[in-house]
Tab-separated table of C-alpha atoms and ligand atoms in Angstrom:
chain	number	residue	atom	x	y	z
A	1	UNK	CA	-24.880	21.804	-80.178
A	2	UNK	CA	-22.073	20.398	-82.208
A	3	UNK	CA	-21.332	16.722	-82.930
A	4	UNK	CA	-18.723	16.783	-80.156
A	5	UNK	CA	-21.385	17.173	-77.411
A	6	UNK	CA	-21.891	13.431	-77.122
A	7	UNK	CA	-18.123	12.874	-76.550
A	8	UNK	CA	-17.263	12.488	-72.828
A	9	UNK	CA	-15.283	15.284	-71.481
A	10	UNK	CA	-11.610	14.441	-70.938
A	11	UNK	CA	-11.275	13.639	-67.308
A	12	UNK	CA	-8.127	14.457	-65.237
A	13	UNK	CA	-6.269	11.305	-64.148
A	14	UNK	CA	-7.543	10.040	-60.744
A	15	UNK	CA	-5.796	11.778	-57.873
A	16	UNK	CA	-3.309	9.661	-56.040
A	17	UNK	CA	-3.610	10.235	-52.393
A	18	UNK	CA	-0.390	9.742	-50.608
A	19	UNK	CA	-0.990	8.342	-47.128
A	20	UNK	CA	1.576	6.886	-44.720
A	21	UNK	CA	0.948	3.211	-44.722
A	22	UNK	CA	3.379	1.359	-42.452
A	23	UNK	CA	4.868	-1.718	-44.090
A	24	UNK	CA	3.942	-5.122	-42.827
A	25	UNK	CA	6.069	-5.855	-39.779
A	26	UNK	CA	8.259	-8.909	-39.173
A	27	UNK	CA	7.166	-10.781	-36.229
A	28	UNK	CA	8.762	-13.102	-33.626
A	29	UNK	CA	7.029	-16.442	-33.333
A	30	UNK	CA	6.555	-15.942	-29.585
A	31	UNK	CA	6.063	-12.584	-27.761
A	32	UNK	CA	9.329	-11.500	-26.046
A	33	UNK	CA	7.426	-10.133	-22.934
A	34	UNK	CA	4.413	-11.756	-21.330
A	35	UNK	CA	1.037	-10.094	-20.793
A	36	UNK	CA	-1.932	-12.182	-19.509
A	37	UNK	CA	-4.389	-10.815	-22.044
A	38	UNK	CA	-7.141	-13.038	-20.812
A	39	UNK	CA	-6.843	-11.921	-17.228
A	40	UNK	CA	-7.385	-8.107	-17.215
A	41	UNK	CA	-9.438	-8.586	-14.063
A	42	UNK	CA	-6.553	-9.418	-11.789
A	43	UNK	CA	-4.352	-6.494	-12.944
A	44	UNK	CA	-7.455	-4.202	-12.510
A	45	UNK	CA	-8.164	-5.489	-9.097
A	46	UNK	CA	-4.475	-4.959	-8.173
A	47	UNK	CA	-4.529	-1.382	-9.058
A	48	UNK	CA	-8.077	-0.859	-7.647
A	49	UNK	CA	-7.056	-2.272	-4.227
A	50	UNK	CA	-3.696	-0.689	-4.136
A	51	UNK	CA	-2.797	1.268	-0.915
A	52	UNK	CA	0.515	2.973	-0.138
A	53	UNK	CA	2.447	1.713	2.872
A	54	UNK	CA	1.222	4.641	5.047
A	55	UNK	CA	-2.183	6.064	5.240
A	56	UNK	CA	-2.635	9.422	3.539
A	57	UNK	CA	0.420	8.867	1.357
A	58	UNK	CA	0.063	9.337	-2.385
A	59	UNK	CA	2.269	8.467	-5.319
A	60	UNK	CA	2.899	11.417	-7.537
A	61	UNK	CA	3.554	10.473	-11.135
A	62	UNK	CA	5.123	13.163	-13.338
A	63	UNK	CA	4.712	12.749	-17.157
A	64	UNK	CA	6.858	14.624	-19.368
A	65	UNK	CA	7.152	14.584	-23.154
A	66	UNK	CA	6.579	16.636	-26.221
A	67	UNK	CA	3.265	18.211	-27.121
A	68	UNK	CA	1.036	15.623	-28.780
A	69	UNK	CA	2.936	12.662	-27.286
A	70	UNK	CA	-0.202	11.297	-25.641
A	71	UNK	CA	0.342	12.442	-21.930
A	72	UNK	CA	-3.216	13.679	-21.457
A	73	UNK	CA	-4.500	10.627	-23.429
A	74	UNK	CA	-2.593	8.366	-21.071
A	75	UNK	CA	-4.210	9.996	-17.992
A	76	UNK	CA	-7.530	9.898	-19.598
A	77	UNK	CA	-7.002	6.147	-20.622
A	78	UNK	CA	-6.101	5.288	-16.953
A	79	UNK	CA	-9.173	7.224	-15.808
A	80	UNK	CA	-11.241	5.224	-18.334
A	81	UNK	CA	-9.927	1.899	-17.428
A	82	UNK	CA	-10.342	2.386	-13.666
A	83	UNK	CA	-13.888	3.980	-13.917
A	84	UNK	CA	-15.155	1.451	-16.524
A	85	UNK	CA	-16.103	3.797	-19.309
A	86	UNK	CA	-14.459	6.216	-21.695
A	87	UNK	CA	-13.542	9.525	-20.209
A	88	UNK	CA	-12.039	11.935	-22.628
A	89	UNK	CA	-12.486	15.417	-21.128
A	90	UNK	CA	-12.745	15.039	-17.509
A	91	UNK	CA	-8.935	15.134	-16.840
A	92	UNK	CA	-7.907	17.381	-19.652
A	93	UNK	CA	-10.394	20.096	-19.081
A	94	UNK	CA	-7.818	22.717	-18.399
A	95	UNK	CA	-5.477	21.881	-21.101
A	96	UNK	CA	-4.626	25.212	-22.765
A	97	UNK	CA	-4.088	25.381	-26.530
A	98	UNK	CA	-0.709	27.001	-26.229
A	99	UNK	CA	1.958	24.707	-24.568
A	100	UNK	CA	3.609	27.672	-22.765
A	101	UNK	CA	0.603	28.684	-20.760
A	102	UNK	CA	-0.220	25.215	-19.576
A	103	UNK	CA	-0.649	25.090	-15.794
A	104	UNK	CA	0.842	22.585	-13.520
A	105	UNK	CA	-2.200	20.564	-12.583
A	106	UNK	CA	-2.614	17.508	-10.341
A	107	UNK	CA	-5.003	15.087	-11.843
A	108	UNK	CA	-6.817	12.756	-9.385
A	109	UNK	CA	-8.936	9.748	-10.303
A	110	UNK	CA	-12.218	9.135	-8.470
A	111	UNK	CA	-12.226	5.847	-6.701
A	112	UNK	CA	-15.679	5.464	-5.266
A	113	UNK	CA	-16.188	3.855	-1.894
A	114	UNK	CA	-14.866	5.253	1.382
A	115	UNK	CA	-11.800	6.850	-0.257
A	116	UNK	CA	-12.789	9.454	-2.814
A	117	UNK	CA	-9.602	9.284	-4.901
A	118	UNK	CA	-6.972	6.715	-5.846
A	119	UNK	CA	-3.709	7.031	-3.934
A	120	UNK	CA	-1.827	7.993	-7.080
A	121	UNK	CA	-1.968	11.328	-8.851
A	122	UNK	CA	-0.589	12.611	-12.157
A	123	UNK	CA	0.991	15.795	-13.295
A	124	UNK	CA	2.130	16.468	-16.841
A	125	UNK	CA	4.725	18.828	-18.212
A	126	UNK	CA	5.575	19.660	-21.817
A	127	UNK	CA	9.130	19.109	-21.253
A	128	UNK	CA	10.939	17.876	-24.280
A	129	UNK	CA	10.926	20.675	-26.861
A	130	UNK	CA	14.486	21.927	-26.726
A	131	UNK	CA	13.433	25.570	-27.555
A	132	UNK	CA	9.840	26.042	-26.247
A	133	UNK	CA	9.499	23.414	-23.591
A	134	UNK	CA	9.438	23.887	-19.852
A	135	UNK	CA	12.865	24.691	-18.595
A	136	UNK	CA	14.839	21.774	-17.104
A	137	UNK	CA	15.291	23.859	-13.983
A	138	UNK	CA	11.460	24.010	-13.556
A	139	UNK	CA	11.238	20.236	-13.965
A	140	UNK	CA	13.864	19.787	-11.298
A	141	UNK	CA	11.745	22.014	-9.047
A	142	UNK	CA	8.696	19.964	-9.719
A	143	UNK	CA	10.431	16.773	-8.985
A	144	UNK	CA	11.351	18.122	-5.554
A	145	UNK	CA	7.727	19.269	-4.968
A	146	UNK	CA	8.459	23.019	-5.144
A	147	UNK	CA	5.872	23.798	-7.930
A	148	UNK	CA	2.382	24.499	-6.668
A	149	UNK	CA	-0.800	23.591	-8.520
A	150	UNK	CA	-1.794	26.301	-10.905
A	151	UNK	CA	1.622	27.545	-11.802
A	152	UNK	CA	1.942	28.598	-15.476
A	153	UNK	CA	5.346	27.545	-16.770
A	154	UNK	CA	7.342	30.284	-18.486
A	155	UNK	CA	9.765	28.940	-21.187
A	156	UNK	CA	11.780	32.151	-20.640
A	157	UNK	CA	12.438	31.948	-16.895
A	158	UNK	CA	12.149	29.420	-14.151
A	159	UNK	CA	10.022	29.658	-11.041
A	160	UNK	CA	11.688	31.828	-8.405
A	161	UNK	CA	11.630	31.283	-4.722
A	162	UNK	CA	9.600	34.490	-4.057
A	163	UNK	CA	6.822	33.487	-6.353
A	164	UNK	CA	3.480	32.612	-4.773
A	165	UNK	CA	3.450	29.303	-6.670
A	166	UNK	CA	6.791	28.324	-5.050
A	167	UNK	CA	6.357	25.715	-2.285
A	168	UNK	CA	9.211	26.293	0.010
A	169	UNK	CA	8.394	23.340	2.342
A	170	UNK	CA	7.162	20.485	0.211
A	171	UNK	CA	5.935	17.403	2.095
A	172	UNK	CA	6.250	13.817	0.889
A	173	UNK	CA	3.058	13.993	-1.216
A	174	UNK	CA	4.212	17.024	-3.014
A	175	UNK	CA	7.400	15.320	-4.282
A	176	UNK	CA	7.427	13.295	-7.419
A	177	UNK	CA	7.798	9.550	-6.933
A	178	UNK	CA	7.946	8.322	-10.459
A	179	UNK	CA	9.109	10.198	-13.558
A	180	UNK	CA	7.432	8.970	-16.844
A	181	UNK	CA	8.829	10.018	-20.218
A	182	UNK	CA	6.088	9.799	-22.922
A	183	UNK	CA	7.248	9.356	-26.424
A	184	UNK	CA	5.322	8.471	-29.540
A	185	UNK	CA	6.697	5.383	-31.257
A	186	UNK	CA	7.028	7.109	-34.602
A	187	UNK	CA	9.334	9.840	-33.326
A	188	UNK	CA	11.969	7.664	-31.683
A	189	UNK	CA	14.265	7.718	-34.653
A	190	UNK	CA	13.900	11.321	-35.578
A	191	UNK	CA	14.726	12.713	-32.228
A	192	UNK	CA	17.218	15.462	-32.391
A	193	UNK	CA	20.305	15.646	-30.200
A	194	UNK	CA	19.064	18.435	-28.076
A	195	UNK	CA	15.818	16.611	-27.171
A	196	UNK	CA	17.931	13.526	-26.249
A	197	UNK	CA	20.163	15.851	-24.166
A	198	UNK	CA	17.140	17.353	-22.468
A	199	UNK	CA	15.782	13.886	-21.541
A	200	UNK	CA	19.188	13.009	-20.229
A	201	UNK	CA	19.419	16.152	-18.149
A	202	UNK	CA	15.987	15.538	-16.618
A	203	UNK	CA	16.945	11.898	-15.926
A	204	UNK	CA	20.227	12.824	-14.287
A	205	UNK	CA	18.397	15.066	-11.882
A	206	UNK	CA	15.761	12.368	-11.140
A	207	UNK	CA	18.524	9.868	-10.602
A	208	UNK	CA	20.234	12.220	-8.166
A	209	UNK	CA	16.889	12.406	-6.254
A	210	UNK	CA	16.590	8.629	-6.481
A	211	UNK	CA	13.405	8.966	-8.466
A	212	UNK	CA	12.591	5.863	-10.529
A	213	UNK	CA	12.079	6.495	-14.224
A	214	UNK	CA	9.878	4.841	-16.729
A	215	UNK	CA	9.204	5.434	-20.463
A	216	UNK	CA	5.971	5.000	-22.219
A	217	UNK	CA	5.877	4.487	-25.938
A	218	UNK	CA	2.570	5.637	-27.307
A	219	UNK	CA	0.795	5.386	-30.665
A	220	UNK	CA	2.124	1.873	-31.343
A	221	UNK	CA	-0.994	1.277	-33.353
A	222	UNK	CA	0.184	3.995	-35.828
A	223	UNK	CA	3.511	2.431	-36.622
A	224	UNK	CA	2.507	-1.188	-37.098
A	225	UNK	CA	-0.356	-2.668	-39.074
A	226	UNK	CA	-0.072	-5.866	-36.995
A	227	UNK	CA	-0.660	-3.956	-33.781
A	228	UNK	CA	-3.425	-1.894	-35.210
A	229	UNK	CA	-5.132	-5.161	-36.250
A	230	UNK	CA	-4.497	-6.976	-32.990
A	231	UNK	CA	-2.859	-5.228	-29.949
A	232	UNK	CA	-1.811	-8.709	-28.798
A	233	UNK	CA	0.907	-8.561	-31.356
A	234	UNK	CA	2.655	-5.764	-29.395
A	235	UNK	CA	5.503	-7.965	-28.107
A	236	UNK	CA	5.852	-9.848	-31.330
A	237	UNK	CA	6.542	-7.067	-33.817
A	238	UNK	CA	10.221	-6.723	-34.377
A	239	UNK	CA	10.099	-3.142	-35.341
A	240	UNK	CA	8.519	-2.031	-32.006
A	241	UNK	CA	11.174	-3.920	-30.071
A	242	UNK	CA	13.844	-2.227	-32.199
A	243	UNK	CA	12.288	1.233	-31.482
A	244	UNK	CA	12.348	0.481	-27.733
A	245	UNK	CA	15.924	-0.638	-27.976
A	246	UNK	CA	16.874	2.436	-29.904
A	247	UNK	CA	15.178	4.712	-27.321
A	248	UNK	CA	16.788	2.816	-24.479
A	249	UNK	CA	20.204	3.197	-25.996
A	250	UNK	CA	19.702	6.943	-26.770
A	251	UNK	CA	18.428	8.114	-23.448
A	252	UNK	CA	19.666	5.373	-21.068
A	253	UNK	CA	16.331	4.080	-19.748
A	254	UNK	CA	16.666	0.229	-19.443
A	255	UNK	CA	14.299	-1.900	-21.608
A	256	UNK	CA	12.491	-3.288	-18.572
A	257	UNK	CA	11.375	0.211	-17.745
A	258	UNK	CA	9.936	0.989	-21.176
A	259	UNK	CA	6.270	0.149	-21.841
A	260	UNK	CA	4.448	0.328	-25.193
A	261	UNK	CA	0.803	1.458	-24.861
A	262	UNK	CA	-2.044	2.261	-27.074
A	263	UNK	CA	-4.178	5.075	-25.556
A	264	UNK	CA	-7.799	5.514	-26.072
A	265	UNK	CA	-7.925	8.168	-28.792
A	266	UNK	CA	-11.223	7.692	-30.825
A	267	UNK	CA	-12.879	4.710	-29.274
A	268	UNK	CA	-16.248	5.040	-27.602
A	269	UNK	CA	-16.135	1.767	-25.852
A	270	UNK	CA	-13.451	0.051	-23.635
A	271	UNK	CA	-11.457	-2.681	-25.048
A	272	UNK	CA	-10.011	-5.550	-23.045
A	273	UNK	CA	-6.546	-5.543	-24.857
A	274	UNK	CA	-6.136	-1.731	-24.616
A	275	UNK	CA	-6.997	-1.946	-20.944
A	276	UNK	CA	-4.552	-4.799	-20.294
A	277	UNK	CA	-1.705	-2.810	-21.787
A	278	UNK	CA	-2.532	0.332	-19.925
A	279	UNK	CA	-2.979	-1.718	-16.737
A	280	UNK	CA	0.288	-3.469	-17.203
A	281	UNK	CA	2.239	-0.170	-17.490
A	282	UNK	CA	0.293	1.402	-14.540
A	283	UNK	CA	1.003	-1.512	-12.307
A	284	UNK	CA	4.687	-1.027	-12.901
A	285	UNK	CA	4.554	2.630	-12.409
A	286	UNK	CA	2.840	2.096	-9.097
A	287	UNK	CA	5.337	-0.433	-7.901
A	288	UNK	CA	8.261	1.902	-8.877
A	289	UNK	CA	6.458	4.657	-6.889
A	290	UNK	CA	6.121	2.395	-3.931
A	291	UNK	CA	9.798	1.601	-4.116
A	292	UNK	CA	10.495	5.283	-3.909
A	293	UNK	CA	8.202	5.824	-0.931
A	294	UNK	CA	9.860	2.892	0.924
A	295	UNK	CA	13.280	4.377	0.169
A	296	UNK	CA	12.110	7.771	1.528
A	297	UNK	CA	11.022	6.053	4.707
A	298	UNK	CA	14.201	3.976	5.143
A	299	UNK	CA	16.449	6.964	4.712
A	300	UNK	CA	16.600	10.298	6.293
A	301	UNK	CA	16.207	12.649	3.360
A	302	UNK	CA	19.521	14.326	2.778
A	303	UNK	CA	19.370	14.721	-0.919
A	304	UNK	CA	16.904	17.570	-1.007
B	1	GDP	N1	-3.582	6.356	-32.530
B	1	GDP	C1	-3.192	6.785	-31.376
B	1	GDP	N2	-3.434	8.161	-31.208
B	1	GDP	C2	-3.100	8.632	-29.988
B	1	GDP	C3	-2.446	7.793	-28.932
B	1	GDP	N3	-2.165	8.532	-27.760
B	1	GDP	C4	-2.585	9.759	-28.061
B	1	GDP	N4	-3.059	9.869	-29.341
B	1	GDP	C5	-3.637	11.070	-30.102
B	1	GDP	O1	-2.610	12.002	-30.167
B	1	GDP	C6	-3.017	13.330	-30.055
B	1	GDP	C7	-2.271	14.090	-28.926
B	1	GDP	O2	-2.517	13.486	-27.710
B	1	GDP	P1	-2.512	14.195	-26.239
B	1	GDP	O3	-2.865	13.199	-25.292
B	1	GDP	O4	-3.334	15.471	-26.417
B	1	GDP	O5	-0.973	14.576	-26.261
B	1	GDP	P2	-0.266	15.549	-25.087
B	1	GDP	O6	0.100	16.777	-25.803
B	1	GDP	O7	1.036	14.853	-24.797
B	1	GDP	O8	-1.011	15.684	-23.832
B	1	GDP	C8	-4.537	13.267	-29.686
B	1	GDP	O9	-5.262	13.437	-30.897
B	1	GDP	C9	-4.727	11.766	-29.350
B	1	GDP	O10	-5.936	11.238	-29.608
B	1	GDP	C10	-2.206	6.448	-29.241
B	1	GDP	O11	-1.701	5.560	-28.436
B	1	GDP	N5	-2.638	5.954	-30.541
B	2	MG	MG1	-1.825	17.384	-22.952
């Protein structure tokens, strides 16, 4: 061995790993919207005790948004909060890998007690991809209750009246009562014009049918270190408020119908703050759904 053998081998410079680290956010001194963080129990009880005005009635909540927005996670999070432990697979069991083949599925949440399920149900639709998403015409059919469970959306052609999955005489429970647009906080600014147009088209149809509309801004923990550290900062972080305002201005959903949430994504235990935010949005969604049902009952349906 030569004399060089004791020399250390030249090492390559340490690799720099580029990871997206959100900058520290500017915060308001006081939250601009109130959440009673210490009293999750009353919001939970409100939802647990909720019953629609007429027996047998259910509130159908349709979530639409891009693949990966957090639609399934939101349904799973609601299921977890209401059932008191983390559920990750139960309601997403039939999620197909390809977005085109995803079936229209009604997700129910077990209640326990004399009523086996809660009187609100969820459907989700991959509706915002301008090229590959579910067609706006199919979303309109879903809103009116014409799409039966199990239907596989086809991005090329919409459901026809002679299809066995076409429900030609939808009842009040088949119709959608609240339309929820699910958008990740980090994509609000990069949304292309066609996506915005698609959201507006769907909204316009829902408005014609007098269906209330809500937006849920997910993944708020990923865009703000303050929120990641402490979810209670959600209504203090200026950046998040700006994103909500930007989204509101782009698609026309008023600020008081936009709710930031953090879904359960990797947790194994429930967290009071995560629960509180989920419950706060769910309570509003239920109230909007009830308004829609009351409207149905006070009007003879002429719109559809
Ligand atoms: N950090 C974080 N991750 C989330 C949140 N919501 C969803 N995710 C993750 O985002 C991914 C896509 O979510 P998913 O619910 O499958 O989206 P879907 O395609 O709209 O149903 C999953 O890996 C989730 O764990 C959230 O609020 N925060
Ligand atoms: Mg999904």
